[in-house]
Coordinates of C-alpha atoms in Angstrom, one line a residue:
Chain A
M190 CA -15.7 11.7 -5.6
E191 CA -16.5 14.5 -8.0
M192 CA -13.8 17.1 -8.6
K193 CA -14.9 20.7 -7.8
M194 CA -11.5 22.3 -8.3
D195 CA -8.9 21.2 -10.8
S196 CA -5.2 21.8 -10.7
A197 CA -5.4 25.4 -12.1
A198 CA -8.2 26.3 -9.6
L199 CA -6.2 24.9 -6.7
Q200 CA -3.0 26.7 -7.8
A201 CA -4.9 30.0 -8.0
F202 CA -6.3 29.5 -4.6
L203 CA -2.8 28.7 -3.2
D204 CA -1.3 31.7 -4.8
R205 CA -4.0 34.0 -3.4
D206 CA -4.5 32.7 0.1
F207 CA -1.0 31.5 0.9
P208 CA 1.3 33.9 -0.9
Q209 CA 4.1 33.3 1.6
V210 CA 4.5 29.7 0.8
S211 CA 2.9 29.3 -2.7
S212 CA 6.3 29.1 -4.4
D213 CA 7.3 26.2 -2.1
F214 CA 4.7 23.8 -3.5
E215 CA 3.7 22.5 -6.9
F216 CA 0.7 20.5 -8.0
E217 CA 1.7 17.2 -9.7
E218 CA -1.7 15.6 -10.1
V219 CA -5.2 16.3 -9.1
A220 CA -7.4 13.2 -9.4
P221 CA -9.8 13.0 -6.5
P222 CA -9.7 11.3 -4.1
F223 CA -6.0 11.7 -4.8
V224 CA -3.9 14.8 -5.0
T225 CA -0.1 14.7 -5.4
M226 CA 2.1 17.7 -4.7
A227 CA 5.8 18.4 -4.7
L228 CA 8.0 20.4 -2.4
A229 CA 10.2 22.8 -4.4
A230 CA 12.9 22.6 -1.7
S231 CA 15.1 25.6 -1.2
E232 CA 17.8 26.3 1.3
K233 CA 15.3 27.1 4.1
H234 CA 13.8 23.6 3.8
L235 CA 17.1 21.7 4.3
R236 CA 19.0 20.5 7.3
P237 CA 22.8 20.3 7.3
G238 CA 23.7 17.5 4.9
G239 CA 21.0 18.6 2.4
T240 CA 18.1 16.6 3.9
V241 CA 14.6 18.0 3.9
S242 CA 13.7 19.0 7.4
G243 CA 10.9 17.4 9.4
P244 CA 8.8 20.6 9.6
S245 CA 9.1 21.0 5.8
M246 CA 7.8 17.4 5.4
F247 CA 5.0 18.2 7.8
A248 CA 4.2 21.4 5.8
L249 CA 4.1 19.4 2.5
A250 CA 1.7 16.8 4.0
D251 CA -0.5 19.5 5.6
V252 CA -0.8 21.6 2.4
C253 CA -1.4 18.5 0.3
A254 CA -4.2 17.3 2.6
Y255 CA -5.8 20.7 2.5
F256 CA -5.9 20.8 -1.2
C257 CA -7.0 17.2 -1.4
I258 CA -10.1 18.2 0.6
L259 CA -10.7 21.4 -1.4
S260 CA -10.5 19.5 -4.7
V261 CA -13.7 17.8 -3.7
L262 CA -15.3 20.3 -1.3
G263 CA -14.6 23.5 -3.4
P264 CA -13.0 26.8 -2.4
V265 CA -13.7 26.8 1.3
G266 CA -11.1 28.9 3.1
L267 CA -11.8 28.0 6.7
A268 CA -10.9 24.3 7.1
V269 CA -8.3 23.9 9.8
T270 CA -6.0 21.0 10.7
T271 CA -7.1 19.5 14.0
N272 CA -4.8 16.4 14.1
C273 CA -1.8 15.1 12.3
S274 CA 0.0 11.8 12.9
I275 CA 3.2 11.5 11.0
D276 CA 5.8 8.7 10.8
F277 CA 9.3 9.4 9.5
M278 CA 10.7 6.2 8.0
R279 CA 13.6 6.9 5.7
K280 CA 15.9 9.8 4.8
P281 CA 14.8 11.6 1.6
Q282 CA 17.1 11.3 -1.4
P283 CA 18.5 14.4 -2.9
G284 CA 16.0 15.8 -5.4
R285 CA 12.3 16.4 -5.4
L286 CA 10.1 15.3 -2.6
L287 CA 6.5 14.3 -3.4
C288 CA 3.4 13.7 -1.4
R289 CA 0.4 11.7 -2.6
M290 CA -2.6 12.2 -0.3
E291 CA -5.9 10.4 -0.4
L292 CA -9.2 11.8 0.9
L293 CA -10.7 8.9 3.0
K294 CA -13.7 10.7 4.4
L295 CA -15.4 14.0 3.8
G296 CA -18.1 14.3 6.4
K297 CA -20.1 17.4 7.5
A298 CA -17.8 18.3 10.3
L299 CA -14.5 16.4 9.7
A300 CA -12.4 15.3 6.7
V301 CA -9.7 12.6 7.0
C302 CA -6.7 12.2 4.7
E303 CA -3.9 9.8 4.5
G304 CA -0.8 9.9 2.4
R305 CA 2.8 9.2 1.8
L306 CA 5.9 11.2 1.1
F307 CA 8.6 9.9 -1.2
S308 CA 11.5 11.0 -3.2
E309 CA 10.7 11.3 -6.9
G310 CA 11.1 8.0 -8.6
A311 CA 10.9 6.0 -5.4
P312 CA 7.2 5.7 -4.4
D313 CA 7.7 2.2 -2.9
K314 CA 10.3 3.4 -0.4
P315 CA 8.2 6.0 1.4
V316 CA 10.1 8.7 3.3
A317 CA 7.2 9.3 5.6
R318 CA 3.5 8.6 6.0
A319 CA 0.9 11.0 7.4
S320 CA -2.7 11.0 8.4
L321 CA -4.5 14.3 9.0
T322 CA -7.9 15.4 10.2
Y323 CA -9.4 18.7 9.2
S324 CA -12.4 20.4 10.7
I325 CA -14.9 21.8 8.2
P326 CA -16.7 25.0 9.1
P327 CA -20.5 24.6 9.5
S328 CA -21.2 26.9 6.7
A329 CA -19.2 25.0 4.1
Chain B
M1479 CA 16.4 12.4 35.7
E1480 CA 19.8 13.9 35.9
M1481 CA 20.6 16.9 33.8
K1482 CA 23.6 16.4 31.4
M1483 CA 23.2 19.6 29.5
D1484 CA 21.9 22.9 30.9
S1485 CA 20.4 25.8 29.1
A1486 CA 23.7 27.3 28.0
A1487 CA 25.0 23.9 26.7
L1488 CA 21.8 23.3 24.8
Q1489 CA 21.9 26.8 23.3
A1490 CA 25.5 26.3 22.1
F1491 CA 24.5 22.9 20.6
L1492 CA 21.5 24.6 18.8
D1493 CA 23.7 27.4 17.5
R1494 CA 26.3 25.0 16.2
D1495 CA 24.2 22.2 14.7
F1496 CA 21.1 24.1 13.5
P1497 CA 22.4 27.5 12.5
Q1498 CA 19.6 28.0 10.0
V1499 CA 16.9 27.9 12.7
S1500 CA 18.7 28.8 15.9
S1501 CA 17.5 32.3 15.9
D1502 CA 13.9 31.1 15.7
F1503 CA 13.9 29.4 19.2
E1504 CA 14.7 30.4 22.7
F1505 CA 15.2 28.3 25.8
E1506 CA 12.9 29.4 28.6
E1507 CA 13.6 26.7 31.2
V1508 CA 15.6 23.5 31.3
A1509 CA 14.6 21.4 34.3
P1510 CA 14.6 17.7 33.3
P1511 CA 12.3 16.0 32.6
F1512 CA 10.9 19.3 31.4
V1513 CA 12.2 21.7 28.9
T1514 CA 10.3 24.9 27.9
M1515 CA 11.2 26.7 24.7
A1516 CA 9.7 29.7 22.8
L1517 CA 9.2 30.4 19.2
A1518 CA 10.6 33.8 18.2
A1519 CA 8.0 34.2 15.6
S1520 CA 8.9 36.3 12.6
E1521 CA 7.1 36.9 9.3
K1522 CA 7.9 33.5 7.9
H1523 CA 6.2 31.7 10.7
L1524 CA 2.9 33.5 10.3
R1525 CA -0.2 32.9 8.2
P1526 CA -2.4 35.7 6.9
G1527 CA -4.1 37.2 10.0
G1528 CA -0.9 36.9 12.0
T1529 CA -1.5 33.4 13.3
V1530 CA 1.5 31.1 13.8
S1531 CA 1.4 28.4 11.1
G1532 CA 0.9 24.7 11.7
P1533 CA 4.4 23.8 10.4
S1534 CA 5.9 26.4 12.7
M1535 CA 4.1 24.8 15.7
F1536 CA 5.3 21.4 14.6
A1537 CA 8.8 22.8 14.4
L1538 CA 8.6 24.2 17.9
A1539 CA 7.3 20.9 19.3
D1540 CA 10.0 18.9 17.4
V1541 CA 12.9 21.0 18.5
C1542 CA 11.7 21.2 22.1
A1543 CA 11.4 17.4 22.3
Y1544 CA 14.8 17.0 20.8
F1545 CA 16.5 19.3 23.4
C1546 CA 14.4 17.7 26.1
I1547 CA 16.0 14.4 25.3
L1548 CA 19.5 15.9 25.0
S1549 CA 19.2 17.6 28.3
V1550 CA 19.2 14.1 29.9
L1551 CA 21.1 12.1 27.3
G1552 CA 23.9 14.5 26.6
P1553 CA 25.2 15.9 23.3
V1554 CA 24.2 13.1 20.9
G1555 CA 23.7 14.5 17.4
L1556 CA 22.0 11.6 15.7
A1557 CA 18.6 11.2 17.4
V1558 CA 15.9 11.4 14.8
T1559 CA 12.2 11.9 15.0
T1560 CA 10.3 8.7 14.1
N1561 CA 6.7 9.7 15.0
C1562 CA 4.8 12.8 15.9
S1563 CA 1.1 13.1 16.8
I1564 CA -0.1 16.6 17.2
D1565 CA -3.6 18.1 18.0
F1566 CA -4.3 21.7 17.1
M1567 CA -7.0 22.9 19.6
R1568 CA -7.1 26.7 19.7
K1569 CA -5.8 29.7 17.7
P1570 CA -2.6 31.2 19.2
Q1571 CA -2.9 34.6 20.7
P1572 CA -0.7 37.3 19.3
G1573 CA 2.6 37.3 21.1
R1574 CA 5.0 34.6 22.1
L1575 CA 4.3 30.9 21.7
L1576 CA 5.7 28.5 24.2
C1577 CA 6.2 24.8 24.3
R1578 CA 6.6 22.8 27.5
M1579 CA 7.8 19.3 26.8
E1580 CA 8.2 16.4 29.2
L1581 CA 10.5 13.4 28.7
L1582 CA 8.3 10.4 29.5
K1583 CA 10.8 7.6 28.6
L1584 CA 14.4 7.4 27.7
G1585 CA 15.1 3.9 26.6
K1586 CA 18.1 2.4 24.8
A1587 CA 16.4 2.6 21.4
L1588 CA 13.5 5.0 21.8
A1589 CA 12.7 8.2 23.7
V1590 CA 9.1 9.5 24.1
C1591 CA 8.1 13.1 24.8
E1592 CA 4.8 14.8 25.4
G1593 CA 4.1 18.4 25.7
R1594 CA 1.8 21.4 25.1
L1595 CA 2.0 24.6 23.2
F1596 CA 0.4 27.7 24.6
S1597 CA 0.5 31.5 24.2
E1598 CA 2.5 33.2 26.8
G1599 CA 0.5 33.7 29.9
A1600 CA -2.2 31.2 29.0
P1601 CA -0.8 27.7 29.9
D1602 CA -4.3 26.4 30.8
K1603 CA -5.7 27.1 27.3
P1604 CA -3.3 25.0 25.2
V1605 CA -3.0 25.9 21.6
A1606 CA -1.8 22.4 20.7
R1607 CA -0.6 19.2 22.3
A1608 CA 2.0 16.9 20.8
S1609 CA 3.7 13.6 21.5
L1610 CA 6.9 12.6 19.7
T1611 CA 9.1 9.5 19.5
Y1612 CA 12.8 9.8 18.8
S1613 CA 15.1 6.9 17.7
I1614 CA 18.3 6.9 19.6
P1615 CA 21.4 5.7 17.7
P1616 CA 22.9 2.5 19.1
S1617 CA 26.2 4.2 19.9
A1618 CA 24.6 6.8 22.1
Chain C
M367 CA -14.5 23.4 34.2
E368 CA -17.7 22.8 36.1
M369 CA -18.7 19.2 37.0
K370 CA -22.0 18.1 35.6
M371 CA -21.7 14.4 36.5
D372 CA -20.0 13.1 39.6
S373 CA -18.6 9.7 40.2
A374 CA -22.0 8.1 41.1
A375 CA -23.7 9.6 38.1
L376 CA -20.9 8.4 35.8
Q377 CA -21.0 5.0 37.3
A378 CA -24.8 4.8 36.8
F379 CA -24.3 5.8 33.2
L380 CA -21.6 3.2 32.6
D381 CA -23.8 0.5 34.2
R382 CA -26.8 1.4 32.0
D383 CA -25.2 2.1 28.7
F384 CA -22.2 -0.3 28.7
P385 CA -23.4 -3.3 30.7
Q386 CA -21.0 -5.6 28.8
V387 CA -17.9 -3.8 30.1
S388 CA -19.1 -2.0 33.2
S389 CA -17.6 -4.5 35.5
D390 CA -14.2 -4.1 33.9
F391 CA -13.8 -0.5 35.0
E392 CA -13.8 1.5 38.3
F393 CA -13.9 5.2 38.9
E394 CA -11.0 6.3 41.1
E395 CA -11.5 10.1 41.1
V396 CA -13.7 12.5 39.2
A397 CA -12.3 16.0 39.5
P398 CA -12.8 17.9 36.2
P399 CA -10.8 18.4 34.1
F400 CA -9.4 15.2 35.4
V401 CA -10.9 11.7 35.7
T402 CA -9.0 8.7 36.9
M403 CA -10.3 5.2 36.3
A404 CA -8.9 1.7 36.9
L405 CA -9.0 -1.5 34.9
A406 CA -10.3 -4.4 37.0
A407 CA -8.2 -6.8 35.0
S408 CA -9.4 -10.3 34.6
E409 CA -8.2 -13.3 32.6
K410 CA -9.6 -11.8 29.3
H411 CA -7.5 -8.7 29.6
L412 CA -4.2 -10.5 30.0
R413 CA -1.5 -11.8 27.6
P414 CA 0.6 -14.8 28.4
G415 CA 2.9 -13.8 31.2
G416 CA 0.1 -11.9 33.0
T417 CA 0.7 -8.6 31.2
V418 CA -2.4 -6.4 30.4
S419 CA -2.9 -6.6 26.6
G420 CA -2.7 -3.6 24.3
P421 CA -6.4 -3.6 23.4
S422 CA -7.3 -3.6 27.1
M423 CA -5.1 -0.6 27.6
F424 CA -6.7 1.1 24.6
A425 CA -10.1 0.3 26.1
L426 CA -9.2 1.8 29.5
A427 CA -7.9 5.0 27.8
D428 CA -11.0 5.2 25.6
V429 CA -13.5 4.8 28.3
C430 CA -11.7 7.1 30.6
A431 CA -11.6 9.9 28.0
Y432 CA -15.3 9.3 27.3
F433 CA -16.3 9.8 31.0
C434 CA -13.8 12.7 31.4
I435 CA -15.8 14.5 28.7
L436 CA -19.2 13.5 30.2
S437 CA -18.2 14.7 33.6
V438 CA -18.2 18.2 32.1
L439 CA -20.6 17.9 29.2
G440 CA -23.3 15.9 31.0
P441 CA -25.1 12.7 30.0
V442 CA -24.7 12.8 26.3
G443 CA -24.8 9.4 24.8
L444 CA -23.6 10.0 21.3
A445 CA -20.1 11.2 21.5
V446 CA -17.9 9.0 19.4
T447 CA -14.1 8.5 19.3
T448 CA -12.7 9.8 16.1
N449 CA -9.0 9.5 16.8
C450 CA -6.6 7.9 19.2
S451 CA -2.9 8.1 19.4
I452 CA -1.3 5.8 22.0
D453 CA 2.3 5.2 22.9
F454 CA 3.2 2.0 24.8
M455 CA 6.3 2.7 26.9
R456 CA 6.7 0.2 29.7
K457 CA 5.4 -3.2 30.7
P458 CA 2.6 -2.9 33.3
Q459 CA 3.5 -4.2 36.8
P460 CA 1.2 -7.0 38.2
G461 CA -1.7 -5.4 40.0
R462 CA -4.1 -2.6 39.1
L463 CA -3.7 -0.4 36.0
L464 CA -4.9 3.2 36.3
C465 CA -5.6 5.9 33.7
R466 CA -5.7 9.6 34.5
M467 CA -7.2 11.5 31.7
E468 CA -7.4 15.3 31.3
L469 CA -10.0 17.2 29.2
L470 CA -7.9 19.7 27.2
K471 CA -10.6 21.1 25.1
L472 CA -14.4 20.9 24.9
G473 CA -15.5 22.6 21.8
K474 CA -18.9 22.5 20.0
A475 CA -17.9 19.8 17.6
L476 CA -14.8 18.2 19.1
A477 CA -13.4 17.3 22.5
V478 CA -9.7 16.5 23.1
C479 CA -8.3 14.5 26.0
E480 CA -4.8 13.4 27.0
G481 CA -3.8 11.0 29.7
R482 CA -1.5 8.4 31.0
L483 CA -1.7 4.8 32.1
F484 CA 0.3 3.6 35.0
S485 CA 0.5 0.8 37.5
E486 CA -0.9 1.6 40.8
G487 CA 1.7 3.3 42.9
A488 CA 4.0 4.2 40.0
P489 CA 2.5 7.3 38.3
D490 CA 5.9 8.6 37.4
K491 CA 6.8 5.5 35.3
P492 CA 3.9 5.6 32.9
V493 CA 3.0 2.4 31.0
A494 CA 1.4 4.3 28.2
R495 CA 0.2 7.7 27.1
A496 CA -2.8 8.4 25.0
S497 CA -4.5 11.3 23.3
L498 CA -8.1 11.0 22.0
T499 CA -10.5 13.1 20.0
Y500 CA -14.2 12.7 20.4
S501 CA -16.9 14.1 18.0
I502 CA -19.7 15.7 19.9
P503 CA -23.2 15.4 18.3
P504 CA -24.7 18.8 17.2
S505 CA -27.6 18.4 19.5
A506 CA -25.4 18.1 22.6
Chain D
M352 CA 9.6 -8.3 0.4
E353 CA 10.1 -12.0 0.7
M354 CA 7.6 -14.1 2.6
K355 CA 9.0 -16.0 5.5
M356 CA 5.7 -17.2 7.0
D357 CA 2.7 -18.1 5.0
S358 CA -0.9 -18.2 6.1
A359 CA -0.6 -21.6 7.7
A360 CA 2.6 -20.8 9.6
L361 CA 1.0 -17.5 10.9
Q362 CA -2.1 -19.3 11.9
A363 CA -0.1 -21.9 13.9
F364 CA 1.9 -19.1 15.5
L365 CA -1.4 -17.3 16.5
D366 CA -2.9 -20.5 17.9
R367 CA 0.2 -21.3 20.0
D368 CA 1.2 -17.9 21.3
F369 CA -2.2 -16.2 21.6
P370 CA -4.6 -19.0 22.5
Q371 CA -7.0 -16.6 24.3
V372 CA -7.7 -14.6 21.2
S373 CA -6.9 -16.9 18.3
S374 CA -10.5 -17.8 17.7
D375 CA -11.3 -14.1 17.3
F376 CA -9.2 -13.6 14.1
E377 CA -9.0 -15.2 10.7
F378 CA -6.3 -14.9 8.0
E379 CA -7.9 -13.8 4.7
E380 CA -4.7 -13.2 2.6
V381 CA -1.0 -13.2 3.2
A382 CA 0.8 -11.5 0.4
P383 CA 3.7 -9.5 1.7
P384 CA 3.9 -6.6 2.2
F385 CA 0.1 -7.0 2.7
V386 CA -1.7 -9.1 5.2
T387 CA -5.5 -9.1 5.4
M388 CA -7.3 -10.5 8.5
A389 CA -10.9 -10.7 9.6
L390 CA -12.5 -10.2 13.0
A391 CA -14.8 -13.1 13.8
A392 CA -17.0 -10.9 15.9
S393 CA -18.9 -12.4 18.8
E394 CA -21.0 -10.9 21.5
K395 CA -17.9 -9.6 23.4
H396 CA -16.8 -7.5 20.5
L397 CA -20.1 -5.6 20.1
R398 CA -21.5 -2.5 21.6
P399 CA -25.3 -2.0 22.1
G400 CA -26.8 -1.8 18.6
G401 CA -24.5 -4.5 17.2
T402 CA -21.6 -2.2 16.3
V403 CA -18.1 -3.6 16.7
S404 CA -16.4 -1.7 19.6
G405 CA -13.4 0.6 19.3
P406 CA -11.2 -1.7 21.3
S407 CA -12.1 -4.6 19.1
M408 CA -11.1 -2.6 16.0
F409 CA -7.9 -1.6 17.7
A410 CA -7.3 -5.3 18.5
L411 CA -7.8 -6.3 14.9
A412 CA -5.5 -3.6 13.6
D413 CA -2.8 -4.5 16.2
V414 CA -2.9 -8.2 15.5
C415 CA -2.9 -7.7 11.7
A416 CA 0.1 -5.4 11.9
Y417 CA 1.9 -7.9 14.1
F418 CA 1.4 -10.8 11.6
C419 CA 2.1 -8.5 8.7
I420 CA 5.6 -8.0 10.2
L421 CA 6.1 -11.7 11.0
S422 CA 5.2 -12.7 7.5
V423 CA 8.4 -11.0 6.4
L424 CA 10.5 -11.2 9.5
G425 CA 9.8 -14.8 10.5
P426 CA 8.6 -16.3 13.8
V427 CA 10.0 -13.7 16.2
G428 CA 7.9 -13.6 19.4
L429 CA 9.1 -10.4 21.0
A430 CA 8.1 -7.6 18.8
V431 CA 6.0 -5.1 20.8
T432 CA 3.7 -2.3 19.7
T433 CA 5.2 1.1 20.6
N434 CA 2.7 3.4 18.9
C435 CA -0.7 3.3 17.3
S436 CA -2.6 6.1 15.7
I437 CA -6.1 5.2 14.7
D438 CA -8.9 7.2 13.1
F439 CA -12.5 6.0 13.3
M440 CA -14.4 7.2 10.3
R441 CA -17.6 5.3 9.7
K442 CA -19.8 2.8 11.5
P443 CA -19.1 -0.7 10.5
Q444 CA -21.9 -2.5 8.7
P445 CA -23.3 -5.7 10.2
G446 CA -21.2 -8.6 9.1
R447 CA -17.5 -9.3 8.9
L448 CA -14.9 -6.7 9.6
L449 CA -11.7 -6.9 7.6
C450 CA -8.3 -5.2 8.1
R451 CA -5.7 -4.9 5.3
M452 CA -2.4 -3.9 6.6
E453 CA 0.8 -3.0 4.7
L454 CA 4.3 -3.2 6.0
L455 CA 5.9 0.1 5.0
K456 CA 9.3 -0.3 6.7
L457 CA 11.1 -3.2 8.3
G458 CA 14.2 -1.7 9.9
K459 CA 16.6 -3.2 12.4
A460 CA 14.9 -1.6 15.4
L461 CA 11.5 -0.5 14.2
A462 CA 8.8 -1.7 11.8
V463 CA 6.0 0.6 10.6
C464 CA 2.6 -0.7 9.2
E465 CA -0.4 1.2 7.9
G466 CA -3.8 -0.2 7.0
R467 CA -7.5 0.1 6.8
L468 CA -10.5 -1.6 8.4
F469 CA -13.6 -2.0 6.3
S470 CA -16.8 -4.0 6.3
E471 CA -16.7 -7.0 3.9
G472 CA -17.5 -5.9 0.4
A473 CA -17.0 -2.2 1.1
P474 CA -13.2 -1.6 0.9
D475 CA -13.7 1.9 -0.5
K476 CA -15.7 3.1 2.5
P477 CA -13.1 2.4 5.2
V478 CA -14.5 2.2 8.8
A479 CA -11.1 3.1 10.2
R480 CA -7.5 3.7 9.3
A481 CA -4.5 2.8 11.5
S482 CA -0.7 3.2 11.6
L483 CA 1.4 1.2 14.0
T484 CA 5.0 1.0 15.0
Y485 CA 6.5 -2.1 16.4
S486 CA 9.9 -2.3 18.2
I487 CA 12.0 -5.3 17.0
P488 CA 14.1 -7.0 19.6
P489 CA 17.9 -6.7 18.9
S490 CA 18.3 -10.4 18.6
A491 CA 15.7 -10.7 15.9

């Protein structure tokens, strides 16, 4: 799959279209069909005990899938999540939480991504796995 | 299913164990096997355009399932989400977003909930549906 | 939602388009947005011990969702399943297995159904729950 | 993850415990945490047009996840599927359909697998993806 937006282009898109959350996420690697992002966890993402909350993990998977699609599709602002299935498997370690997402299918109407969340340095002990479907607007 | 915690007991549990998010959620009705909660949406829950974000909807479904289980199980603090499948179907209307969750199974090891999110006044046009599995600790 | 195909019309469609499996399924009730079907379980649907197999339950949920959509959409042959999330919660009882499916959304490109499987006479102890997404062909 | 059952041991288990379907499936590779199996598709697995049916794909994913778990857990007969989320992405090609499943977590109570289905020779154009959770009996 050919790359239409690189890390800098995706970052600019994130900053412009999602200013409220853009400081929460960082691009680690953009190499279609893979995109890896990190959660820059702050107080609001944590549960008592310092564990990253489920909704924060969902948010990381969702945004990573979105930019995984855009990296190949180009700057289309209207793709929307239609389904997510997520399995939480282990407690995250303290430190950075990464998500590596793969674009499995980019059709005319639907895109499907699958990926894993893991604590930095421990990709073989995934904290969670997620699969997401996005609906692509007809004009895209 | 017999109720072990009513609305006041669940609210007290929420306030004590989840102080960071307790002001985000309100109990609408506790009538096992059903629990209905509302998202008190503030700026941080919204995307540009004023729509409630996907992670905020996930958070509402997750917390509502959790308290749906506790309403029957009692004050057990260690149940953890193991799986969530969520379908986003319509844009929320401006105004309050509700989630009505049903406890479908409360086993020794696993509890399964299913529910719908809808804008207040429009329960027949669901914004999203979600099913969640929680793991129950052995001591519970 | 207006009914475009009744029980007889759906049965005729099933017999014509799915001759290999049409004898496996029976229509119980067609009342959009709900359709209830039964699995006419034979030897091939059972696991040792006489329990209906997981794939047979999946098949019942899938066909029931399909005809739930067609009951409102009309005789469109090209809708395809794009996603299914299914939770198996209890062992089926001996006897007939039913599935009651609800059409939650019928959009231009996607339809979403949600339903439950239960042994006849025990709808409040669901054997499984399932949600399914179908892709609707553009010409439909 | 250490292998407790190799291809021959799994095949013997399949033949003994699932005689009704054992001729439908073949072991391609057993290399924990990965197990690859094939569907030996016959008339009953096909839809008009010669495409493998959804329930047959579900069955392949389910059996492959089961034996992926047993390859590491050993010959435990009572693990049961509690959840499956499956995305159908492309039509299978004529010919053999493979499933490569990975064991992501083997806990005391739950095991989680994730895998892809693809037509032989086309692993990079997956026909479907699936994630499954199995409940492990306490005695295991």
